[in-house]
Tab-separated table of C-alpha atoms in Angstrom:
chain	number	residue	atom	x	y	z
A	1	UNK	CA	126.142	239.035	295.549
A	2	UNK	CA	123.141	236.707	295.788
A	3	UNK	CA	125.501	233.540	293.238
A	4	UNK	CA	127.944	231.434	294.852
A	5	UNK	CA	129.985	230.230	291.237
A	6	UNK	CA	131.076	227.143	293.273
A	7	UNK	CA	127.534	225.754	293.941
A	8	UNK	CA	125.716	226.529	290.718
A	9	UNK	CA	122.586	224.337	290.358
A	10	UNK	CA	122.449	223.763	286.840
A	11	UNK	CA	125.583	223.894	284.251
A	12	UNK	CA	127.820	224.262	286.616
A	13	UNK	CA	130.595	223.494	284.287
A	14	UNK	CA	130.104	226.548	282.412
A	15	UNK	CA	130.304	229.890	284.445
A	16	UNK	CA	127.894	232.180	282.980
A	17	UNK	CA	129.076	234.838	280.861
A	18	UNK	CA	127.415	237.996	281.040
A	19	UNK	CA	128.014	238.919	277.488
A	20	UNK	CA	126.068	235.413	275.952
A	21	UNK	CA	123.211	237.050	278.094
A	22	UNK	CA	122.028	239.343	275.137
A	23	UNK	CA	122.483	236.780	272.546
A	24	UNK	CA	120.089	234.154	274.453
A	25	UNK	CA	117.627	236.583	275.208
A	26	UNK	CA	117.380	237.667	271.579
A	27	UNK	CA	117.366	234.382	269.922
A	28	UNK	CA	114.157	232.967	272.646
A	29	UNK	CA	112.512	236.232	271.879
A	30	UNK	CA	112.920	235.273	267.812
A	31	UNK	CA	111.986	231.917	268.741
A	32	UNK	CA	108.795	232.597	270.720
A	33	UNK	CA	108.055	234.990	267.500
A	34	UNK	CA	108.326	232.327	264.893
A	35	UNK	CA	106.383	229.625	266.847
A	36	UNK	CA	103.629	231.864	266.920
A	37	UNK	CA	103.854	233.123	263.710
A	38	UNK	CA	104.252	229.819	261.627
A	39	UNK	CA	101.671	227.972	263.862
A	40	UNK	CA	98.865	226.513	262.658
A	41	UNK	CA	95.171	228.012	263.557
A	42	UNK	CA	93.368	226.736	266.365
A	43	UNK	CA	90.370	224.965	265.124
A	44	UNK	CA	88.915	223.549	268.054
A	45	UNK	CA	88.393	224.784	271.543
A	46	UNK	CA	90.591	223.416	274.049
A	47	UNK	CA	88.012	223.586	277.101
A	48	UNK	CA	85.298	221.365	275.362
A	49	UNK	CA	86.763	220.269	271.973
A	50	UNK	CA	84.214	221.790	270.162
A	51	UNK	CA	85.247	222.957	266.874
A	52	UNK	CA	82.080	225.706	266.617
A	53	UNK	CA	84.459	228.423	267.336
A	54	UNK	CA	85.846	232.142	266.192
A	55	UNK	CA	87.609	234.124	265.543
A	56	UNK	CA	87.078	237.412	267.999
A	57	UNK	CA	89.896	239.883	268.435
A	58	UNK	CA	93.050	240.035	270.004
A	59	UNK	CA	94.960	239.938	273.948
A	60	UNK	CA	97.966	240.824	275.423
A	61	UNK	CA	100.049	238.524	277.292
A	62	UNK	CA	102.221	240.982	278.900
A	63	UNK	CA	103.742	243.156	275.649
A	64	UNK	CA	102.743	239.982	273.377
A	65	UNK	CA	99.804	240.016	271.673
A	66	UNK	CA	97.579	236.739	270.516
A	67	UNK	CA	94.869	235.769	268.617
A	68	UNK	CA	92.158	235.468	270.599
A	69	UNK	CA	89.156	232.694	269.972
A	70	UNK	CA	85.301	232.387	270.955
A	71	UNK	CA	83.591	228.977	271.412
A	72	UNK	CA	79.680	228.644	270.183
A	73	UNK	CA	79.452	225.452	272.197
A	74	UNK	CA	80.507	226.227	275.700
A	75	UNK	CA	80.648	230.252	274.982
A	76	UNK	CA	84.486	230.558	276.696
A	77	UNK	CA	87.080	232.095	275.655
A	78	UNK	CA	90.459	231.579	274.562
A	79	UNK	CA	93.740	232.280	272.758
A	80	UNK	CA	96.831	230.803	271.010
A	81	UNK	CA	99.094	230.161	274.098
A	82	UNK	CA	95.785	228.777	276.016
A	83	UNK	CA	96.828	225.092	276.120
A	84	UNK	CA	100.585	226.402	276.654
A	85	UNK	CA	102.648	226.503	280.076
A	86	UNK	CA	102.893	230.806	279.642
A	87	UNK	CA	99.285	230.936	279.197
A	88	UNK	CA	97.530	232.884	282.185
A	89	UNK	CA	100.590	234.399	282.672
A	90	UNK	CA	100.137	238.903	282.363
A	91	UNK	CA	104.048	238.944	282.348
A	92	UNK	CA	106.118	239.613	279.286
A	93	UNK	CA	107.730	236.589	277.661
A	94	UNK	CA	111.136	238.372	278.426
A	95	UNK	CA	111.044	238.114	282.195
A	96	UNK	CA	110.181	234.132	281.537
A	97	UNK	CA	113.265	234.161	279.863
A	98	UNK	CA	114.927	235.887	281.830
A	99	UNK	CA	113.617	234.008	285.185
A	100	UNK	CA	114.779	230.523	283.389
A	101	UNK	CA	118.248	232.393	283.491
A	102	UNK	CA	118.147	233.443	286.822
A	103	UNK	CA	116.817	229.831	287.708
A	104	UNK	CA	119.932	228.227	286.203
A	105	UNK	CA	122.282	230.525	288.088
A	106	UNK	CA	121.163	228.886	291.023
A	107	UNK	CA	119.541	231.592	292.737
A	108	UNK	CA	117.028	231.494	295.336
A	109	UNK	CA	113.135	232.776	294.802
A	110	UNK	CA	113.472	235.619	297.039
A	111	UNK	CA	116.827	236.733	295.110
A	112	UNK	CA	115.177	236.079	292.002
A	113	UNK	CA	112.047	238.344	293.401
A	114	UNK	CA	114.251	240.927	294.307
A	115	UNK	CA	116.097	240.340	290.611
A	116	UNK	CA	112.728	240.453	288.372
A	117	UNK	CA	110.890	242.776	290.937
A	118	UNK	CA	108.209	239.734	291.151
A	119	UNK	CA	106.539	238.335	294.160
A	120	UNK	CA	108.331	235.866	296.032
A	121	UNK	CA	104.939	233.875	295.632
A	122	UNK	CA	105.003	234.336	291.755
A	123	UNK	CA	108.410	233.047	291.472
A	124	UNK	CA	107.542	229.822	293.261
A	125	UNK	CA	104.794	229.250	290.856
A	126	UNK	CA	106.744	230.009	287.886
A	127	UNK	CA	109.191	227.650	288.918
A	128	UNK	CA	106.723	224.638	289.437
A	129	UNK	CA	105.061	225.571	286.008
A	130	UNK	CA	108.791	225.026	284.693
A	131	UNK	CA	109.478	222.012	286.552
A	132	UNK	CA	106.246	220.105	285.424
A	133	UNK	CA	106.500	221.561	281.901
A	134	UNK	CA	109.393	220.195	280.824
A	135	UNK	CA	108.973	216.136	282.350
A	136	UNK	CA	108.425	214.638	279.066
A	137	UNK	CA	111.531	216.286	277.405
A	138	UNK	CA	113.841	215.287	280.297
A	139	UNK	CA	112.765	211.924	281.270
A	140	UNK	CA	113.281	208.839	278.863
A	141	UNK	CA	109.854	206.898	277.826
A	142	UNK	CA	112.080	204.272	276.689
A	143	UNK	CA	115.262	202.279	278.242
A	144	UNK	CA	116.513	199.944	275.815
A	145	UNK	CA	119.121	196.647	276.513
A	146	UNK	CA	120.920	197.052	280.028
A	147	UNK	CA	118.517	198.467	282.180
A	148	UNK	CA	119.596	199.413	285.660
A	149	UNK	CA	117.167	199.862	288.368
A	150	UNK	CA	117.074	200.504	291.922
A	151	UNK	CA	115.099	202.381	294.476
A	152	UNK	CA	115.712	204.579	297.523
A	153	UNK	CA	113.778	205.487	301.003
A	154	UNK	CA	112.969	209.094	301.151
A	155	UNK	CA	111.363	210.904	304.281
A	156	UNK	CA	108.241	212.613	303.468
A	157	UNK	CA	108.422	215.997	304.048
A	158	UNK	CA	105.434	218.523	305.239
A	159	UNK	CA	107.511	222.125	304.152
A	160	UNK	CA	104.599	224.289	303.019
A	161	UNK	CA	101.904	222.442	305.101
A	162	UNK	CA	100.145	224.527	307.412
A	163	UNK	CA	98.223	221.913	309.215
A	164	UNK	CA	100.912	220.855	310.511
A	165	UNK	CA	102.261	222.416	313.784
A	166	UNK	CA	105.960	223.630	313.118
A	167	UNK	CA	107.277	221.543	316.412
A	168	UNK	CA	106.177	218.513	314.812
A	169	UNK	CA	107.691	219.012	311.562
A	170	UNK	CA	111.457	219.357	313.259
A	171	UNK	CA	110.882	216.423	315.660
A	172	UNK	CA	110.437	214.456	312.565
A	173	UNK	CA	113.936	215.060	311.761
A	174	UNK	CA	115.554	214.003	314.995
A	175	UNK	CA	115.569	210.339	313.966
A	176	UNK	CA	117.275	208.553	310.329
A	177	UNK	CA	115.315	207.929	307.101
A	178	UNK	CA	115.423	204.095	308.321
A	179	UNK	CA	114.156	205.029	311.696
A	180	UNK	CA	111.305	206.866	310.093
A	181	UNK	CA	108.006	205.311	310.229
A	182	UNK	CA	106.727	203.326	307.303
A	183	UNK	CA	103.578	205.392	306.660
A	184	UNK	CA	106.136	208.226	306.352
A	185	UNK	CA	108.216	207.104	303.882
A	186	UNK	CA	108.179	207.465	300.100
A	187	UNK	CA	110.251	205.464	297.710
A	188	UNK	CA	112.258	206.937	294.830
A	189	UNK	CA	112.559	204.820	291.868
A	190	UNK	CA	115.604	205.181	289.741
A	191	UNK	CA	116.217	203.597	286.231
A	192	UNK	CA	119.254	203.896	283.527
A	193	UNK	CA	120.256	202.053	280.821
A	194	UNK	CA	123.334	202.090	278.801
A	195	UNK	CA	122.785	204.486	276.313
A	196	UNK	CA	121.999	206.746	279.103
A	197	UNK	CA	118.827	207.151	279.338
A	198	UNK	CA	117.470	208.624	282.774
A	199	UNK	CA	114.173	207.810	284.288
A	200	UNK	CA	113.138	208.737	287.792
A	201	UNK	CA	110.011	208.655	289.806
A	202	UNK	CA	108.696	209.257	293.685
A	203	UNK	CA	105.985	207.052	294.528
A	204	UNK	CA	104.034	206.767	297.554
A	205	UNK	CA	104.868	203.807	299.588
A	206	UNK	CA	107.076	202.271	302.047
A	207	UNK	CA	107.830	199.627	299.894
A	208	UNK	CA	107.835	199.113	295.883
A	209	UNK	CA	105.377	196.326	294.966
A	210	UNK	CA	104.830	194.029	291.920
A	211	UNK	CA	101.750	196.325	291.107
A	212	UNK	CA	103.941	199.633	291.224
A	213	UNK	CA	106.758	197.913	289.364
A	214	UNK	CA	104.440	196.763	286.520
A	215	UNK	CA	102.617	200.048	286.283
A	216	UNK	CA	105.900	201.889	286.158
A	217	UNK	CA	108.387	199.498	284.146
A	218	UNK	CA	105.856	198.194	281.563
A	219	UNK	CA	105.663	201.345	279.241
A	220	UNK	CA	109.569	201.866	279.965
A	221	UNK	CA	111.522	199.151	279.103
A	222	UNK	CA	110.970	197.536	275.505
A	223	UNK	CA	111.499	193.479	274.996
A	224	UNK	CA	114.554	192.008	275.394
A	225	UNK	CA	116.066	194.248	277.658
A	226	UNK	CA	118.252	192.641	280.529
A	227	UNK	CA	117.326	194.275	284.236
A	228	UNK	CA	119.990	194.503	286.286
A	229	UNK	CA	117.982	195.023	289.874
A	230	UNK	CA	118.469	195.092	294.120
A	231	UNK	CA	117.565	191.873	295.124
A	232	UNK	CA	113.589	192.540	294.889
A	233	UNK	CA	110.824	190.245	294.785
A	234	UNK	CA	108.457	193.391	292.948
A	235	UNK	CA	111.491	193.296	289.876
A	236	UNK	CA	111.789	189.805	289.785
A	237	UNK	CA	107.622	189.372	289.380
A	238	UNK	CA	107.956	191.987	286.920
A	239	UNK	CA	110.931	190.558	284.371
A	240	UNK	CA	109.359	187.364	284.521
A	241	UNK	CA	105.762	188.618	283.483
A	242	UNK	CA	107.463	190.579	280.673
A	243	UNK	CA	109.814	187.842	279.902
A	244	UNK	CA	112.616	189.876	280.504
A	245	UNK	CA	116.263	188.436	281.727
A	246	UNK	CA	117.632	189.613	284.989
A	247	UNK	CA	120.365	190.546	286.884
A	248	UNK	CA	120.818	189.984	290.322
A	249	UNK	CA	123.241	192.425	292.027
A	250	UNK	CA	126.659	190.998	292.775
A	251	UNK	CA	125.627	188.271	290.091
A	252	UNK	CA	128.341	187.120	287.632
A	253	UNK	CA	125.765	186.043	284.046
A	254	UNK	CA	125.647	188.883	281.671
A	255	UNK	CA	128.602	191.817	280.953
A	256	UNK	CA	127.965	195.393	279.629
A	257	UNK	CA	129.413	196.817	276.199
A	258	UNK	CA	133.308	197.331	277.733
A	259	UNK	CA	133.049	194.178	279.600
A	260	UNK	CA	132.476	194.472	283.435
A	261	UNK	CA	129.648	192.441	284.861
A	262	UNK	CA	126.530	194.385	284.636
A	263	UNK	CA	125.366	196.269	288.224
A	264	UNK	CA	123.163	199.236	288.821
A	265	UNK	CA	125.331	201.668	290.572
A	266	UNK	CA	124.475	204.220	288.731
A	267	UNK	CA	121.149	203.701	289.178
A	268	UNK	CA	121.227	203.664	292.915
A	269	UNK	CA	123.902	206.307	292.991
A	270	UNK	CA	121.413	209.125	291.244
A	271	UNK	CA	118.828	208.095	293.741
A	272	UNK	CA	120.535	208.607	296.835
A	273	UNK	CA	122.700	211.794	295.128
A	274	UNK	CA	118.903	213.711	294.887
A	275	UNK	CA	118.687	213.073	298.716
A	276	UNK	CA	121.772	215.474	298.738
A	277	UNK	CA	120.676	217.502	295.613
A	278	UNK	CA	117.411	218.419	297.555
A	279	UNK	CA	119.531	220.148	300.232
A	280	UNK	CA	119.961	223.267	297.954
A	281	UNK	CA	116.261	223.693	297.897
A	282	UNK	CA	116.133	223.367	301.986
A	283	UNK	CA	114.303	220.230	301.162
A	284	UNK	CA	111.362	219.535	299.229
A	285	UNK	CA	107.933	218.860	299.724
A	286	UNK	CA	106.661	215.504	299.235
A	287	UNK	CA	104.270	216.770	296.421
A	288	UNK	CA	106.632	218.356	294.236
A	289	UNK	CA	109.641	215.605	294.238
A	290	UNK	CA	108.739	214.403	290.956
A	291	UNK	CA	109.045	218.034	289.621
A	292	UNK	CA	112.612	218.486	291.135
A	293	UNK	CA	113.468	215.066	289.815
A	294	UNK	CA	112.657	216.595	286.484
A	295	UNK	CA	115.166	219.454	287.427
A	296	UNK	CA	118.249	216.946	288.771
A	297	UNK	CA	117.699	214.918	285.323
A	298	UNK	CA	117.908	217.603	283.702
A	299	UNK	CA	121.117	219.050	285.512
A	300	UNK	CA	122.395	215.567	285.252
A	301	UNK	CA	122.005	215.680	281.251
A	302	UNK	CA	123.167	219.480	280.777
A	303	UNK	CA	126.380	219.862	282.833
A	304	UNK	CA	128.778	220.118	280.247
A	305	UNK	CA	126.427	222.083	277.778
A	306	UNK	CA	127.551	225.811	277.179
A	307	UNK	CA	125.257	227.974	279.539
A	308	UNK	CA	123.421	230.082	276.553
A	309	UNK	CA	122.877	227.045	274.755
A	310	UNK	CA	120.824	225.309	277.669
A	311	UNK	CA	118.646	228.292	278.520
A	312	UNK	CA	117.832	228.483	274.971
A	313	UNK	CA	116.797	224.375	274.948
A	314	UNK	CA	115.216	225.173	277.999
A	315	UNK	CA	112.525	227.773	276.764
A	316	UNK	CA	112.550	225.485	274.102
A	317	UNK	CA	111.178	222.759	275.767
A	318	UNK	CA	108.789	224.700	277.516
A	319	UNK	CA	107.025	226.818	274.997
A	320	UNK	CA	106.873	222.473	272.963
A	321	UNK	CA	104.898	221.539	276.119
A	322	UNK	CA	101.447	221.159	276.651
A	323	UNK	CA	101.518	220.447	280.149
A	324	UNK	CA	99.949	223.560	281.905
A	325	UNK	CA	100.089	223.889	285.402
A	326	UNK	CA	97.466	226.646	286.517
A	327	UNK	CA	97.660	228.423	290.248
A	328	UNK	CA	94.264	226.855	290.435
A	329	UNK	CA	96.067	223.527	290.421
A	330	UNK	CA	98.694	224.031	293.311
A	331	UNK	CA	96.384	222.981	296.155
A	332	UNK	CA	95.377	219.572	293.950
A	333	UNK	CA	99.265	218.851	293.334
A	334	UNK	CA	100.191	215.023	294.843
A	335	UNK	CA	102.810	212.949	293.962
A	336	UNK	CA	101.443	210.952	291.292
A	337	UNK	CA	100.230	214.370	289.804
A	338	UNK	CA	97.325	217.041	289.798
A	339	UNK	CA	94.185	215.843	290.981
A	340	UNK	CA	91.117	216.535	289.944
């Protein structure tokens, strides 16, 4: 009722099968056992560091129970899933599972409230915490020899912001992206290489600049790599201060692997498809693009993996994270992160 199968977000190449249901659910549920189990002891406190801590008692996380710690130093408390994306979280591990499921189907919040019998404002959060959980198991920290790059105008958008009056917000959309003014603008920077590898970022500005290409590119792509770029000052300043080769678009020097002159379609081609992938969500808000880039990477990576076998990869990556995104933290969420 609430599933289209023809506009399934994630694995859409593999129609979910009702019967792999049980057999996902069972093996995260052994999975989220074992991690627990065969973990090591905490041994310092994750609010101050202090290692004056112990041991005292036990608390439920929904039917789950954890070890549950007590620091000397800064006399808070604390348990095994504290530094974890399902910590703070009175739900059973079961319904995460089972929301991650529901999430992959494609279905909206309010369908997956009425599915879980959870708020409509708890299933927003939960799917945030997801999102921002799983960046650094989706996103590449390292492009290697042919590295396309390219980057693409985005409208900001205000969805969610109530200072804003709501007549405001549509007249904004009355006029193009390129029509838009410059202090409303974000750019979205898009980077592949041949083996692959997917990075993408929002960052806030009109226009990408030698500073923002340094600060992002620098960690990314290792030596000797060849950029293949748009025909930007910012990538140019940037291969030269790394000593990097580069391609020009529509520039005839260096081939790829099967022999066609190197380009960055594909690059430019995943930025402007999230303009389109977006859509689904009824837009996004400016402040959480980088955590529905993390989702279109990862749909990007997983369409032709079975559907049982990316939920359970999925919870996977999650419960590996230590990137914890508290309700506390919503209101402090920008682009380049959470604020302090």
């Amino acid at each position: 009722m609430w599933i289209n199968k023809l506009d399934l977000d994630l694995f859409s190449t593999n129609q979910y099968n009702c019967e792999a249901s049980e057999n996902y659910m069972n093996d995260c549920i052994s999975y989220y056992s074992d991690f627990f189990k065969y973990s090591k002891e905490i041994t310092s406190c994750p609010h101050c560091g202090s290692k004056n801590t112990i041991k005292y008692g036990s608390m439920k996380s929904g039917e789950n129970k954890h070890r549950r710690y007590l620091c000397k130093a800064c006399n808070k408390t604390f348990s095994e899933i504290t530094t974890f994306p399902l910590s703070y979280s009175k739900k059973n591990v079961n319904m995460w599972i089972e929301y991650i499921g529901c999430m992959a189907k494609g279905m909206t919040l309010r369908a997956i409230s009425e599915e879980l019998k959870i708020n409509v404002k708890t299933a927003f959060a939960w799917r945030h915490k997801i999102l921002s959980a799983i960046e650094n198991k989706v996103m590449a920290k390292e492009l290697y020899h042919h590295v396309q790059i390219d980057d693409v105008i985005m409208r900001k958008n205000l969805k969610g912001n109530k200072k804003v009056p709501l007549e405001k917000k549509k007249g904004r959309l009355m006029y193009s992206v390129f029509e838009t003014p410059e202090n409303e603008r974000i750019r979205v920077m898009s980077c592949i290489d041949d083996s692959e590898n997917i990075f993408i970022r929002g960052i806030d500005t009109s226009d990408i600049s030698c500073t923002d290409a340094k600060k992002i590119l620098s960690p990314l792509v290792k030596p000797k790599s060849i950029l293949c770029t748009a025909r930007n000052f910012a990538y140019v300043s940037f291969a030269k201060q790394s000593k990097l080769k580069i391609e020009l678009n529509k520039s005839t020097k260096h081939k790829t692997k099967t022999g066609e002159w190197l380009d960055n379609k594909i690059a430019r081609r995943n930025g402007l498809n999230f303009n389109i992938y977006t859509a689904k969500f009824m837009g996004v808000a400016t402040k959480y693009v980088n955590y529905y880039l993390n989702l279109y990477v990862w749909d990007i990576k997983n369409k032709e993996t079975q559907f049982c076998v990316a939920i359970k990869q999925l919870f996977i990556h999650l419960l590996n994270s230590n990137k914890v995104l508290r309700n506390i933290d919503f209101k402090n969420v920008t682009l380049e992160g959470v604020t302090a």
